Short mmCIF file of C-alpha atoms and ligand atoms in Angstrom, two decimals:
data_model
loop_
_atom_site.label_atom_id
_atom_site.label_comp_id
_atom_site.label_asym_id
_atom_site.label_seq_id
_atom_site.Cartn_x
_atom_site.Cartn_y
_atom_site.Cartn_z
CA MET S 1 45.17 154.55 158.22
CA ARG S 2 42.68 155.25 155.47
CA LEU S 3 40.24 158.16 155.67
CA ALA S 4 37.30 159.52 153.75
CA VAL S 5 36.34 163.17 153.67
CA ILE S 6 32.82 163.85 152.49
CA GLY S 7 32.35 167.13 150.67
CA ALA S 8 34.81 169.34 148.80
CA GLY S 9 33.63 172.68 150.06
CA MET S 10 35.48 175.00 152.39
CA ALA S 11 35.82 172.39 155.16
CA GLY S 12 36.62 169.48 152.83
CA ILE S 13 39.39 171.42 151.10
CA LEU S 14 40.76 172.37 154.52
CA SER S 15 40.72 168.70 155.56
CA ALA S 16 42.52 167.61 152.40
CA ILE S 17 45.25 170.22 152.83
CA LYS S 18 45.80 169.40 156.49
CA LEU S 19 45.75 165.61 156.03
CA ASP S 20 48.20 165.89 153.18
CA GLU S 21 50.48 168.11 155.29
CA THR S 22 50.42 165.59 158.15
CA GLY S 23 51.43 162.79 155.82
CA LEU S 24 48.08 161.05 156.10
CA THR S 25 47.81 160.73 152.36
CA ASP S 26 45.63 157.63 152.05
CA PHE S 27 42.29 159.38 151.73
CA THR S 28 39.63 160.34 149.22
CA VAL S 29 37.47 163.43 149.25
CA TYR S 30 34.06 162.42 147.94
CA GLU S 31 32.15 165.21 146.22
CA LYS S 32 28.73 164.79 144.66
CA GLY S 33 29.10 167.94 142.55
CA ASP S 34 31.31 168.20 139.51
CA ARG S 35 33.47 170.94 141.02
CA LEU S 36 34.74 171.89 144.42
CA GLY S 37 33.53 174.91 146.35
CA GLY S 38 30.45 173.82 148.33
CA THR S 39 28.15 176.72 149.04
CA TRP S 40 30.16 178.93 146.68
CA ARG S 41 29.66 176.45 143.87
CA GLU S 42 25.95 176.05 144.51
CA ASN S 43 24.99 179.65 145.12
CA THR S 44 25.48 181.75 142.01
CA TYR S 45 22.66 184.27 142.39
CA PRO S 46 23.30 187.91 141.45
CA GLY S 47 24.62 189.86 144.43
CA LEU S 48 26.08 186.78 146.14
CA ALA S 49 28.72 187.82 148.63
CA CYS S 50 29.87 186.89 152.09
CA ASP S 51 29.00 189.18 154.95
CA VAL S 52 32.14 188.14 156.77
CA PRO S 53 34.97 190.43 155.59
CA SER S 54 37.10 188.66 152.99
CA HIS S 55 40.35 189.05 154.91
CA LEU S 56 38.70 187.16 157.75
CA TYR S 57 36.79 184.71 155.55
CA SER S 58 40.11 183.18 154.41
CA TYR S 59 42.11 180.21 155.62
CA SER S 60 44.61 181.40 158.21
CA PHE S 61 47.32 179.57 156.27
CA ALA S 62 46.30 181.02 152.90
CA LEU S 63 45.71 184.71 153.42
CA THR S 64 45.72 186.61 150.16
CA PRO S 65 46.54 190.22 149.32
CA GLU S 66 44.30 190.04 146.26
CA TRP S 67 40.78 190.42 147.70
CA THR S 68 39.07 193.12 145.66
CA HIS S 69 36.57 194.28 148.29
CA ARG S 70 36.01 194.32 151.99
CA TYR S 71 33.13 191.89 151.24
CA SER S 72 34.20 190.32 147.98
CA PRO S 73 31.66 188.85 145.56
CA GLY S 74 30.74 185.15 145.52
CA PRO S 75 32.52 184.18 142.28
CA GLU S 76 35.74 185.66 143.65
CA ILE S 77 35.34 183.61 146.83
CA HIS S 78 34.74 180.48 144.77
CA GLY S 79 37.88 181.30 142.75
CA TYR S 80 39.81 181.64 146.01
CA PHE S 81 38.86 178.11 147.11
CA GLU S 82 39.72 176.68 143.69
CA ARG S 83 43.09 178.41 143.75
CA VAL S 84 43.96 177.36 147.30
CA ALA S 85 43.05 173.72 146.50
CA ARG S 86 45.16 173.83 143.35
CA ASP S 87 48.10 175.58 145.02
CA HIS S 88 48.13 172.92 147.73
CA ASP S 89 47.77 170.20 145.12
CA VAL S 90 44.83 168.50 146.80
CA VAL S 91 42.43 168.32 143.85
CA ARG S 92 44.03 164.94 143.06
CA TYR S 93 42.39 163.51 146.19
CA MET S 94 38.92 164.52 145.09
CA ARG S 95 36.45 162.19 143.45
CA PHE S 96 33.82 164.34 141.78
CA GLY S 97 30.30 163.48 140.70
CA ASP S 98 29.95 160.61 143.14
CA GLU S 99 27.66 161.03 146.10
CA VAL S 100 28.22 158.99 149.25
CA THR S 101 24.89 157.33 149.94
CA ALA S 102 25.75 155.14 152.94
CA CYS S 103 28.36 154.78 155.69
CA THR S 104 28.14 151.68 157.85
CA PHE S 105 30.35 150.85 160.82
CA VAL S 106 31.35 147.19 160.53
CA ASP S 107 34.06 145.49 162.59
CA GLY S 108 35.79 148.73 163.51
CA ARG S 109 35.82 150.29 160.04
CA TRP S 110 33.46 152.41 158.00
CA GLN S 111 32.11 150.95 154.79
CA LEU S 112 31.10 153.58 152.28
CA GLU S 113 28.83 153.24 149.29
CA THR S 114 28.36 155.81 146.60
CA ALA S 115 25.59 156.51 144.11
CA SER S 116 27.70 155.01 141.32
CA GLY S 117 28.05 151.74 143.26
CA HIS S 118 31.66 152.42 144.24
CA ARG S 119 32.67 151.01 147.63
CA ASP S 120 35.38 152.05 150.03
CA GLU S 121 36.44 150.98 153.51
CA VAL S 122 38.08 153.49 155.82
CA ASP S 123 39.18 153.90 159.42
CA VAL S 124 37.99 157.47 159.83
CA VAL S 125 35.25 159.53 158.21
CA ILE S 126 35.30 163.31 158.24
CA ALA S 127 31.93 164.74 157.21
CA ALA S 128 32.43 168.19 155.73
CA THR S 129 29.00 168.41 154.19
CA GLY S 130 28.04 171.96 155.12
CA VAL S 131 25.14 173.41 157.03
CA LEU S 132 22.92 175.50 154.74
CA HIS S 133 22.80 173.11 151.88
CA HIS S 134 19.39 171.53 151.37
CA PRO S 135 16.96 174.10 149.89
CA ARG S 136 13.74 174.66 151.79
CA TYR S 137 10.89 175.03 149.31
CA PRO S 138 7.83 176.90 150.58
CA ASP S 139 4.56 175.08 150.83
CA ILE S 140 2.49 177.49 148.75
CA ASP S 141 -0.60 176.43 146.80
CA GLY S 142 -0.17 176.42 143.06
CA LEU S 143 3.60 176.84 143.06
CA ASP S 144 3.93 174.26 140.28
CA SER S 145 1.36 176.04 138.16
CA PHE S 146 3.52 179.14 137.61
CA ALA S 147 3.99 179.67 133.87
CA GLY S 148 7.24 181.62 134.14
CA ALA S 149 10.61 180.52 135.47
CA CYS S 150 10.69 179.56 139.14
CA PHE S 151 13.72 178.41 141.08
CA HIS S 152 15.28 178.38 144.55
CA SER S 153 17.94 181.02 145.20
CA SER S 154 20.62 178.32 145.49
CA ARG S 155 19.59 176.85 142.12
CA TRP S 156 19.74 180.09 140.12
CA ASP S 157 18.87 179.40 136.48
CA HIS S 158 21.29 181.42 134.37
CA HIS S 159 19.38 180.57 131.19
CA VAL S 160 16.58 182.81 132.39
CA THR S 161 16.83 186.46 131.44
CA ILE S 162 15.99 188.81 134.25
CA ASP S 163 16.94 192.02 132.44
CA GLY S 164 13.73 193.81 131.65
CA ALA S 165 11.64 191.08 133.29
CA ARG S 166 9.10 191.22 136.11
CA VAL S 167 10.84 189.40 138.93
CA GLY S 168 9.32 188.36 142.25
CA ILE S 169 11.37 187.25 145.25
CA ILE S 170 9.85 185.39 148.19
CA GLY S 171 11.79 185.90 151.41
CA THR S 172 13.74 188.66 153.11
CA GLY S 173 16.77 186.82 154.49
CA SER S 174 20.42 187.60 153.72
CA THR S 175 20.03 185.96 150.33
CA ALA S 176 16.99 187.93 149.19
CA VAL S 177 18.48 191.20 150.43
CA GLN S 178 21.65 190.64 148.44
CA MET S 179 19.61 189.81 145.33
CA VAL S 180 17.38 192.86 145.68
CA GLY S 181 20.46 195.09 145.94
CA ALA S 182 21.94 193.53 142.82
CA ILE S 183 19.06 193.12 140.37
CA THR S 184 16.51 195.86 140.99
CA GLU S 185 18.13 198.24 138.54
CA ARG S 186 18.24 195.51 135.88
CA VAL S 187 14.64 194.33 135.99
CA GLU S 188 11.47 195.97 134.76
CA LYS S 189 9.75 195.40 138.08
CA LEU S 190 10.97 193.90 141.33
CA THR S 191 8.37 192.57 143.75
CA LEU S 192 9.64 191.52 147.15
CA PHE S 193 7.24 189.32 149.15
CA GLN S 194 8.02 189.98 152.80
CA ARG S 195 6.57 187.80 155.54
CA THR S 196 8.76 189.27 158.28
CA ALA S 197 10.64 192.55 158.21
CA GLN S 198 14.37 192.44 158.87
CA TRP S 199 16.80 194.64 160.71
CA VAL S 200 19.44 195.82 158.29
CA MET S 201 22.89 196.86 159.39
CA PRO S 202 24.40 199.41 157.01
CA GLN S 203 27.84 198.47 155.84
CA GLU S 204 29.94 200.05 153.16
CA ASN S 205 31.79 197.74 150.85
CA PRO S 206 34.83 199.65 149.60
CA ALA S 207 37.19 198.20 147.00
CA TYR S 208 40.82 197.72 147.99
CA THR S 209 43.02 200.11 146.04
CA ASP S 210 46.02 198.92 144.02
CA GLU S 211 48.24 200.59 146.62
CA GLU S 212 46.60 198.68 149.46
CA LYS S 213 46.98 195.38 147.63
CA ALA S 214 50.60 196.17 146.78
CA SER S 215 51.25 196.96 150.42
CA PHE S 216 49.66 193.63 151.50
CA ARG S 217 51.87 191.84 148.96
CA GLU S 218 54.96 193.59 150.28
CA HIS S 219 54.13 193.13 153.96
CA PRO S 220 52.45 189.77 154.57
CA ASP S 221 52.60 190.57 158.28
CA HIS S 222 50.07 193.37 157.66
CA LEU S 223 47.68 190.74 156.28
CA MET S 224 48.12 188.66 159.41
CA THR S 225 47.43 191.70 161.56
CA LEU S 226 44.35 192.57 159.53
CA HIS S 227 43.08 188.99 159.83
CA SER S 228 43.47 188.96 163.58
CA ASN S 229 42.03 192.46 164.03
CA LEU S 230 38.96 191.43 162.05
CA ALA S 231 38.66 188.25 164.09
CA GLU S 232 38.75 190.32 167.25
CA ALA S 233 36.11 192.75 165.96
CA PHE S 234 33.90 189.86 164.87
CA GLY S 235 34.41 188.27 168.26
CA ILE S 236 32.64 191.26 169.79
CA PHE S 237 29.59 190.51 167.63
CA ALA S 238 29.84 186.79 168.37
CA ASN S 239 29.87 187.48 172.09
CA ALA S 240 27.12 190.10 171.89
CA VAL S 241 24.52 187.78 170.36
CA VAL S 242 24.90 185.24 173.13
CA ASP S 243 24.02 187.88 175.72
CA SER S 244 20.85 189.70 174.78
CA SER S 245 21.41 192.30 177.49
CA SER S 246 24.90 193.24 176.34
CA PRO S 247 25.68 196.87 175.43
CA GLU S 248 26.96 195.69 172.05
CA ILE S 249 23.53 194.34 171.11
CA LYS S 250 22.11 197.73 172.01
CA MET S 251 24.68 199.37 169.70
CA ILE S 252 23.69 197.02 166.87
CA GLU S 253 20.03 197.83 167.45
CA ASP S 254 20.71 201.56 167.45
CA ALA S 255 22.69 201.35 164.21
CA CYS S 256 19.95 199.34 162.48
CA LEU S 257 17.25 201.66 163.74
CA ALA S 258 19.15 204.75 162.55
CA ASN S 259 19.62 203.08 159.18
CA LEU S 260 15.88 202.59 158.87
CA GLU S 261 14.92 206.05 160.15
CA ASP S 262 17.52 207.95 158.16
CA ASN S 263 17.43 206.09 154.89
CA VAL S 264 13.82 205.10 154.22
CA ARG S 265 11.97 208.25 153.21
CA ASP S 266 8.37 207.14 152.74
CA PRO S 267 6.77 206.73 156.20
CA GLU S 268 4.49 203.93 155.02
CA LEU S 269 7.35 201.94 153.54
CA ARG S 270 9.44 202.66 156.63
CA GLU S 271 6.75 201.16 158.86
CA ALA S 272 6.41 198.15 156.57
CA LEU S 273 10.15 197.59 156.85
CA ARG S 274 10.24 198.04 160.62
CA PRO S 275 10.74 194.74 162.47
CA THR S 276 8.83 194.03 165.65
CA TYR S 277 11.53 191.99 167.34
CA ARG S 278 15.05 192.72 168.52
CA ALA S 279 17.94 193.28 166.14
CA ALA S 280 20.16 190.20 165.58
CA CYS S 281 17.38 187.88 166.80
CA LYS S 282 17.27 186.61 163.25
CA ARG S 283 20.56 186.43 161.47
CA LEU S 284 21.59 190.09 161.13
CA ILE S 285 21.32 191.39 157.59
CA ILE S 286 24.29 193.39 156.44
CA SER S 287 23.72 195.47 153.35
CA PRO S 288 25.07 198.63 151.78
CA ASN S 289 22.21 199.02 149.31
CA PHE S 290 19.00 197.19 150.24
CA TYR S 291 17.06 200.26 151.34
CA ASP S 292 18.18 202.20 148.23
CA ALA S 293 17.09 199.36 145.98
CA ILE S 294 13.69 198.80 147.56
CA GLN S 295 12.96 202.53 147.24
CA ARG S 296 13.56 202.55 143.49
CA PRO S 297 10.42 203.36 141.48
CA ASN S 298 10.37 199.90 139.89
CA ALA S 299 10.51 198.09 143.26
CA GLU S 300 7.55 197.09 145.39
CA LEU S 301 7.51 195.64 148.88
CA VAL S 302 4.48 193.40 149.33
CA THR S 303 3.51 192.62 152.90
CA ASP S 304 0.12 191.03 152.30
CA SER S 305 0.54 187.31 152.78
CA ILE S 306 0.67 185.01 149.81
CA GLU S 307 -2.52 183.13 149.08
CA ARG S 308 -1.37 181.09 146.12
CA VAL S 309 0.75 181.08 143.02
CA GLU S 310 -1.07 181.17 139.69
CA PRO S 311 0.25 180.76 136.14
CA ALA S 312 0.52 184.55 135.78
CA GLY S 313 2.06 185.35 139.15
CA VAL S 314 1.48 185.51 142.88
CA ARG S 315 -1.96 186.18 144.36
CA THR S 316 -1.92 187.79 147.81
CA HIS S 317 -4.68 187.61 150.40
CA ASP S 318 -5.89 191.11 149.54
CA GLY S 319 -6.96 189.62 146.20
CA ARG S 320 -4.22 191.28 144.14
CA LEU S 321 -2.42 189.34 141.44
CA HIS S 322 1.26 190.31 141.15
CA GLU S 323 2.11 189.42 137.57
CA LEU S 324 5.57 187.97 137.15
CA ASP S 325 7.90 186.45 134.57
CA VAL S 326 10.34 185.03 137.11
CA LEU S 327 9.76 183.87 140.68
CA VAL S 328 12.76 183.34 142.96
CA LEU S 329 12.32 181.35 146.17
CA ALA S 330 14.79 182.84 148.64
CA THR S 331 13.18 180.75 151.33
CA GLY S 332 16.25 179.35 153.04
CA PHE S 333 17.54 175.90 153.88
CA LYS S 334 16.76 172.84 155.95
CA ALA S 335 19.33 173.61 158.57
CA ASN S 336 18.94 170.36 160.50
CA ALA S 337 19.65 167.91 157.68
CA PHE S 338 23.49 168.04 157.78
CA MET S 339 24.86 164.96 155.97
CA ARG S 340 21.46 163.36 155.57
CA PRO S 341 19.90 161.85 153.43
CA MET S 342 23.08 159.76 153.56
CA ARG S 343 22.32 156.51 155.44
CA ILE S 344 24.73 156.37 158.35
CA THR S 345 24.75 153.35 160.63
CA GLY S 346 26.90 153.26 163.72
CA ARG S 347 27.90 150.72 166.33
CA GLY S 348 25.32 148.04 167.02
CA GLY S 349 23.23 149.03 164.00
CA ILE S 350 22.02 152.39 165.32
CA THR S 351 21.14 154.72 162.46
CA LEU S 352 21.81 158.42 162.38
CA ASP S 353 18.09 159.07 162.01
CA GLU S 354 17.51 157.16 165.24
CA ALA S 355 20.34 158.93 167.03
CA TRP S 356 19.04 162.25 165.80
CA THR S 357 15.43 161.73 166.81
CA PRO S 358 13.92 164.06 167.85
CA ARG S 359 16.72 166.38 166.72
CA PRO S 360 20.44 166.46 165.86
CA ILE S 361 22.80 166.28 168.79
CA ALA S 362 26.56 166.05 168.85
CA TYR S 363 29.31 166.39 171.39
CA LEU S 364 30.91 169.78 170.72
CA SER S 365 29.26 169.60 167.29
CA ILE S 366 31.98 167.17 166.21
CA SER S 367 31.08 163.62 167.20
CA ILE S 368 28.12 161.44 168.14
CA PRO S 369 27.89 158.64 170.72
CA ASP S 370 28.07 155.21 169.04
CA PHE S 371 29.41 156.62 165.79
CA PRO S 372 33.08 155.91 166.45
CA ASN S 373 35.79 157.55 164.37
CA PHE S 374 33.18 159.60 162.54
CA PHE S 375 33.83 163.31 162.91
CA MET S 376 31.97 166.35 161.62
CA LEU S 377 33.14 169.80 160.66
CA ASN S 378 30.44 172.38 161.31
CA GLY S 379 28.11 169.75 162.72
CA PRO S 380 25.01 170.43 164.84
CA ASN S 381 24.84 173.15 167.49
CA GLY S 382 28.15 174.80 166.64
CA PRO S 383 29.02 178.48 166.23
CA VAL S 384 27.32 178.96 162.87
CA GLY S 385 25.92 182.33 162.06
CA ASN S 386 28.00 184.49 164.33
CA PHE S 387 31.53 183.85 163.27
CA SER S 388 33.69 182.98 160.27
CA LEU S 389 32.95 179.34 159.57
CA ILE S 390 36.48 178.99 158.28
CA GLU S 391 38.02 179.66 161.66
CA VAL S 392 35.43 177.37 163.22
CA ALA S 393 36.38 174.56 160.83
CA GLU S 394 40.11 175.13 161.35
CA LEU S 395 39.73 174.89 165.11
CA GLN S 396 37.53 171.80 164.84
CA PHE S 397 39.93 170.15 162.44
CA GLY S 398 42.84 170.70 164.84
CA TYR S 399 40.77 169.07 167.58
CA ILE S 400 39.76 166.12 165.38
CA MET S 401 43.37 165.53 164.41
CA GLN S 402 44.28 165.10 168.07
CA LEU S 403 41.71 162.30 168.25
CA VAL S 404 42.93 160.82 164.98
CA ASP S 405 46.50 160.83 166.35
CA ARG S 406 45.33 158.68 169.25
CA LEU S 407 43.87 156.21 166.79
CA ARG S 408 46.94 156.35 164.64
CA SER S 409 49.27 155.68 167.55
CA GLY S 410 47.23 152.62 168.47
CA GLU S 411 46.21 154.07 171.84
CA TYR S 412 42.55 153.50 170.88
CA ARG S 413 40.74 151.71 168.10
CA GLU S 414 37.42 153.50 168.40
CA ILE S 415 36.69 156.99 169.65
CA SER S 416 33.23 158.38 170.22
CA PRO S 417 31.92 160.60 173.01
CA SER S 418 30.18 159.12 176.01
CA ARG S 419 26.42 159.45 176.15
CA ALA S 420 26.67 161.03 179.62
CA ALA S 421 29.08 163.76 178.50
CA THR S 422 27.04 164.46 175.38
CA ASP S 423 23.79 164.73 177.32
CA ALA S 424 25.37 166.87 180.05
CA LEU S 425 26.82 169.30 177.52
CA GLU S 426 23.53 169.42 175.66
CA ALA S 427 21.64 170.23 178.88
CA GLU S 428 24.11 173.00 179.68
CA ARG S 429 23.92 174.31 176.12
CA THR S 430 20.14 174.38 176.15
CA LYS S 431 20.15 176.31 179.41
CA ALA S 432 22.71 178.82 178.18
CA ALA S 433 20.63 179.42 175.04
CA GLU S 434 18.01 181.16 177.21
CA LYS S 435 20.26 184.20 177.51
CA THR S 436 20.87 184.62 173.80
CA VAL S 437 19.31 187.17 171.50
CA TRP S 438 17.96 184.36 169.27
CA VAL S 439 15.15 183.64 171.74
CA THR S 440 13.93 187.20 172.13
CA GLY S 441 10.82 186.84 170.02
CA CYS S 442 11.44 185.94 166.40
CA LYS S 443 11.50 182.83 164.22
CA SER S 444 14.67 181.81 162.44
CA TRP S 445 16.58 178.83 161.12
CA TYR S 446 18.67 178.97 164.30
CA LEU S 447 15.75 177.57 166.32
CA ASP S 448 15.04 173.87 166.65
CA ASP S 449 11.62 172.21 166.81
CA ARG S 450 11.27 173.38 170.44
CA GLY S 451 12.22 176.96 169.65
CA ILE S 452 15.65 176.55 171.26
CA PRO S 453 18.64 177.84 169.28
CA ALA S 454 20.51 174.90 167.75
CA VAL S 455 23.75 176.84 167.89
CA TRP S 456 26.68 177.59 170.19
CA PRO S 457 25.33 179.82 172.96
CA TRP S 458 28.64 180.73 174.56
CA SER S 459 31.47 183.08 173.77
CA PHE S 460 33.85 182.38 170.96
CA GLU S 461 36.68 182.27 173.54
CA ARG S 462 34.98 179.32 175.14
CA PHE S 463 34.79 177.61 171.76
CA ARG S 464 38.49 178.24 171.16
CA ALA S 465 39.30 176.89 174.63
CA GLU S 466 37.19 173.73 174.09
CA MET S 467 38.90 173.11 170.76
CA ARG S 468 42.39 173.35 172.23
CA GLU S 469 42.49 169.78 173.46
CA PRO S 470 39.95 166.96 173.82
CA THR S 471 38.89 166.11 177.36
CA MET S 472 39.30 162.37 177.08
CA GLU S 473 37.11 161.70 180.14
CA HIS S 474 34.20 162.83 177.98
CA TYR S 475 34.85 160.06 175.52
CA ALA S 476 34.16 156.36 175.68
CA PRO S 477 37.12 155.11 173.68
CA ARG S 478 37.94 151.44 173.12
P1 NAP B 501 16.55 182.57 155.56
O1 NAP B 501 17.37 183.52 156.34
O2 NAP B 501 16.12 181.32 156.19
O3 NAP B 501 15.31 183.39 155.01
C1 NAP B 501 14.24 182.77 154.38
C2 NAP B 501 13.22 183.80 154.05
O4 NAP B 501 12.15 183.19 153.36
C3 NAP B 501 12.61 184.47 155.28
O5 NAP B 501 12.41 185.81 155.01
C4 NAP B 501 11.29 183.73 155.46
O6 NAP B 501 10.32 184.47 156.10
C5 NAP B 501 10.92 183.53 154.01
N1 NAP B 501 10.00 182.42 153.80
C6 NAP B 501 10.22 181.11 154.01
N2 NAP B 501 9.13 180.38 153.70
C7 NAP B 501 8.19 181.27 153.30
C8 NAP B 501 6.85 181.16 152.88
N3 NAP B 501 6.25 179.97 152.79
N4 NAP B 501 6.18 182.29 152.55
C9 NAP B 501 6.78 183.49 152.64
N5 NAP B 501 8.04 183.66 153.04
C10 NAP B 501 8.73 182.57 153.37
O7 NAP B 501 17.30 182.13 154.18
P2 NAP B 501 18.49 182.83 153.38
O8 NAP B 501 18.20 184.25 153.12
O9 NAP B 501 18.80 181.97 152.22
O10 NAP B 501 19.67 182.82 154.39
C11 NAP B 501 19.98 181.67 155.12
C12 NAP B 501 21.29 181.89 155.81
O11 NAP B 501 22.32 181.75 154.84
C13 NAP B 501 21.52 183.25 156.39
O12 NAP B 501 20.90 183.45 157.61
C14 NAP B 501 23.01 183.28 156.48
O13 NAP B 501 23.45 182.58 157.60
C15 NAP B 501 23.39 182.51 155.24
N6 NAP B 501 23.71 183.48 154.19
C16 NAP B 501 24.82 184.17 154.38
C17 NAP B 501 25.16 185.09 153.47
C18 NAP B 501 26.41 185.81 153.72
O14 NAP B 501 26.59 186.87 153.20
N7 NAP B 501 27.32 185.25 154.54
C19 NAP B 501 24.39 185.35 152.36
C20 NAP B 501 23.24 184.62 152.18
C21 NAP B 501 22.91 183.68 153.12
P3 NAP B 501 10.23 184.52 157.72
O15 NAP B 501 11.36 185.40 158.15
O16 NAP B 501 8.90 185.07 158.00
O17 NAP B 501 10.39 183.10 158.20
#
């Protein structure tokens, strides 16, 4: 059996390690970038971190005593993935700098084409292409006319000096908040253009002491315990957001509200920062220092909407020109692109674009009717945003391997979910989404074109249970 894994980020590295362990060594990991690391390779902005605690945001089979902080910085996370890939000797499977442009299902196998013209033919494709990957550029008049440096947060230009510069940031999502916390004290002036205020959950980020790290090294079982305790604590959050009337959501709201009331001194600024929707409706912002940073004398929160960008800066609708040297677009990602723009053609010539019109759909976020033996990690409608994506990917991979085993044993040649099972699950999922906090009156990247959350609306226990074993009646194998 030959396989292709697409993407050498967190999920692609996981796939390579697990395939290698299982003895399925005839595979290539295709990676368009020149290094592994996915989101942690692409995002290099100041302040980058993960708001999932590091001891949870780790592979369960590669826990490390060395994390420096509860929420360790981005470069350290990237280093972790590089080290784990090296330690498991899977870099040799990776083909860098070659983007898969097409996958076509022909006579029971997938034919792959890459940007360099390379071709491959495989039995199984595992798409590990990430979720928040394609930058979403704002449609603002005059953006191209800006005379200073302008870039998306995930394309940070390290040749540009921000120290002593006048820096503007558009957006107030997790990314912008992390940047504001990190750069305000370095720049001459920080201007944050806020369209929608955010709830901010205070969270300290203590460093692990040498003693703590030594103790983790000495007692690996303590690391395991910490990992599972954190998973349990996170599970409470994961389950709270899918039930907007839960007491836990109320606790989150109270904590965010107290953070705002207690820590923002100027009443006018406090009101400008006060959201008008429920906490955790948008992805909850976790920050130890955002409110401190935005209250610094060199920081300004601008709530007037943007009229246009001019060579000298950003003009808001009140007529004011905010003069800038650098403009950062922390405006998020196209969350419904997944592995597109890759051209993917399934059984009978159906294209992924056709299958995903009007919107992406997948059975358990892993597989798509008529795309046999093509499996996704962190595909559409999964538990993104309220859990550690690493555990999600590990569970999904274990599930996919059970399907792959059935192909390997010769029990089936082609496995894809039935249309009926996919539609039934989707209908149930859409209904369940009505109870979640994501539909309580805000806009976010969680919502699809109908305003329905394109994410897992059930408990994490249910996800774990679904991932335990495929229900073969829901498939239409051949
Ligand atoms: P985001 O949450 O989608 O936020 C985009 C921001 O840009 C919003 O504030 C949005 O305003 C604003 N915006 C977009 N277009 C605009 C326009 N034309 N004019 C003015 N404002 C505009 O993006 P993100 O901050 O990059 O975060 C995306 C996701 O990445 C997060 O939700 C999280 O899941 C993940 N992330 C995670 C971490 C972590 O620590 N784990 C860190 C960073 C990011 P509106 O709110 O009004 O739409």
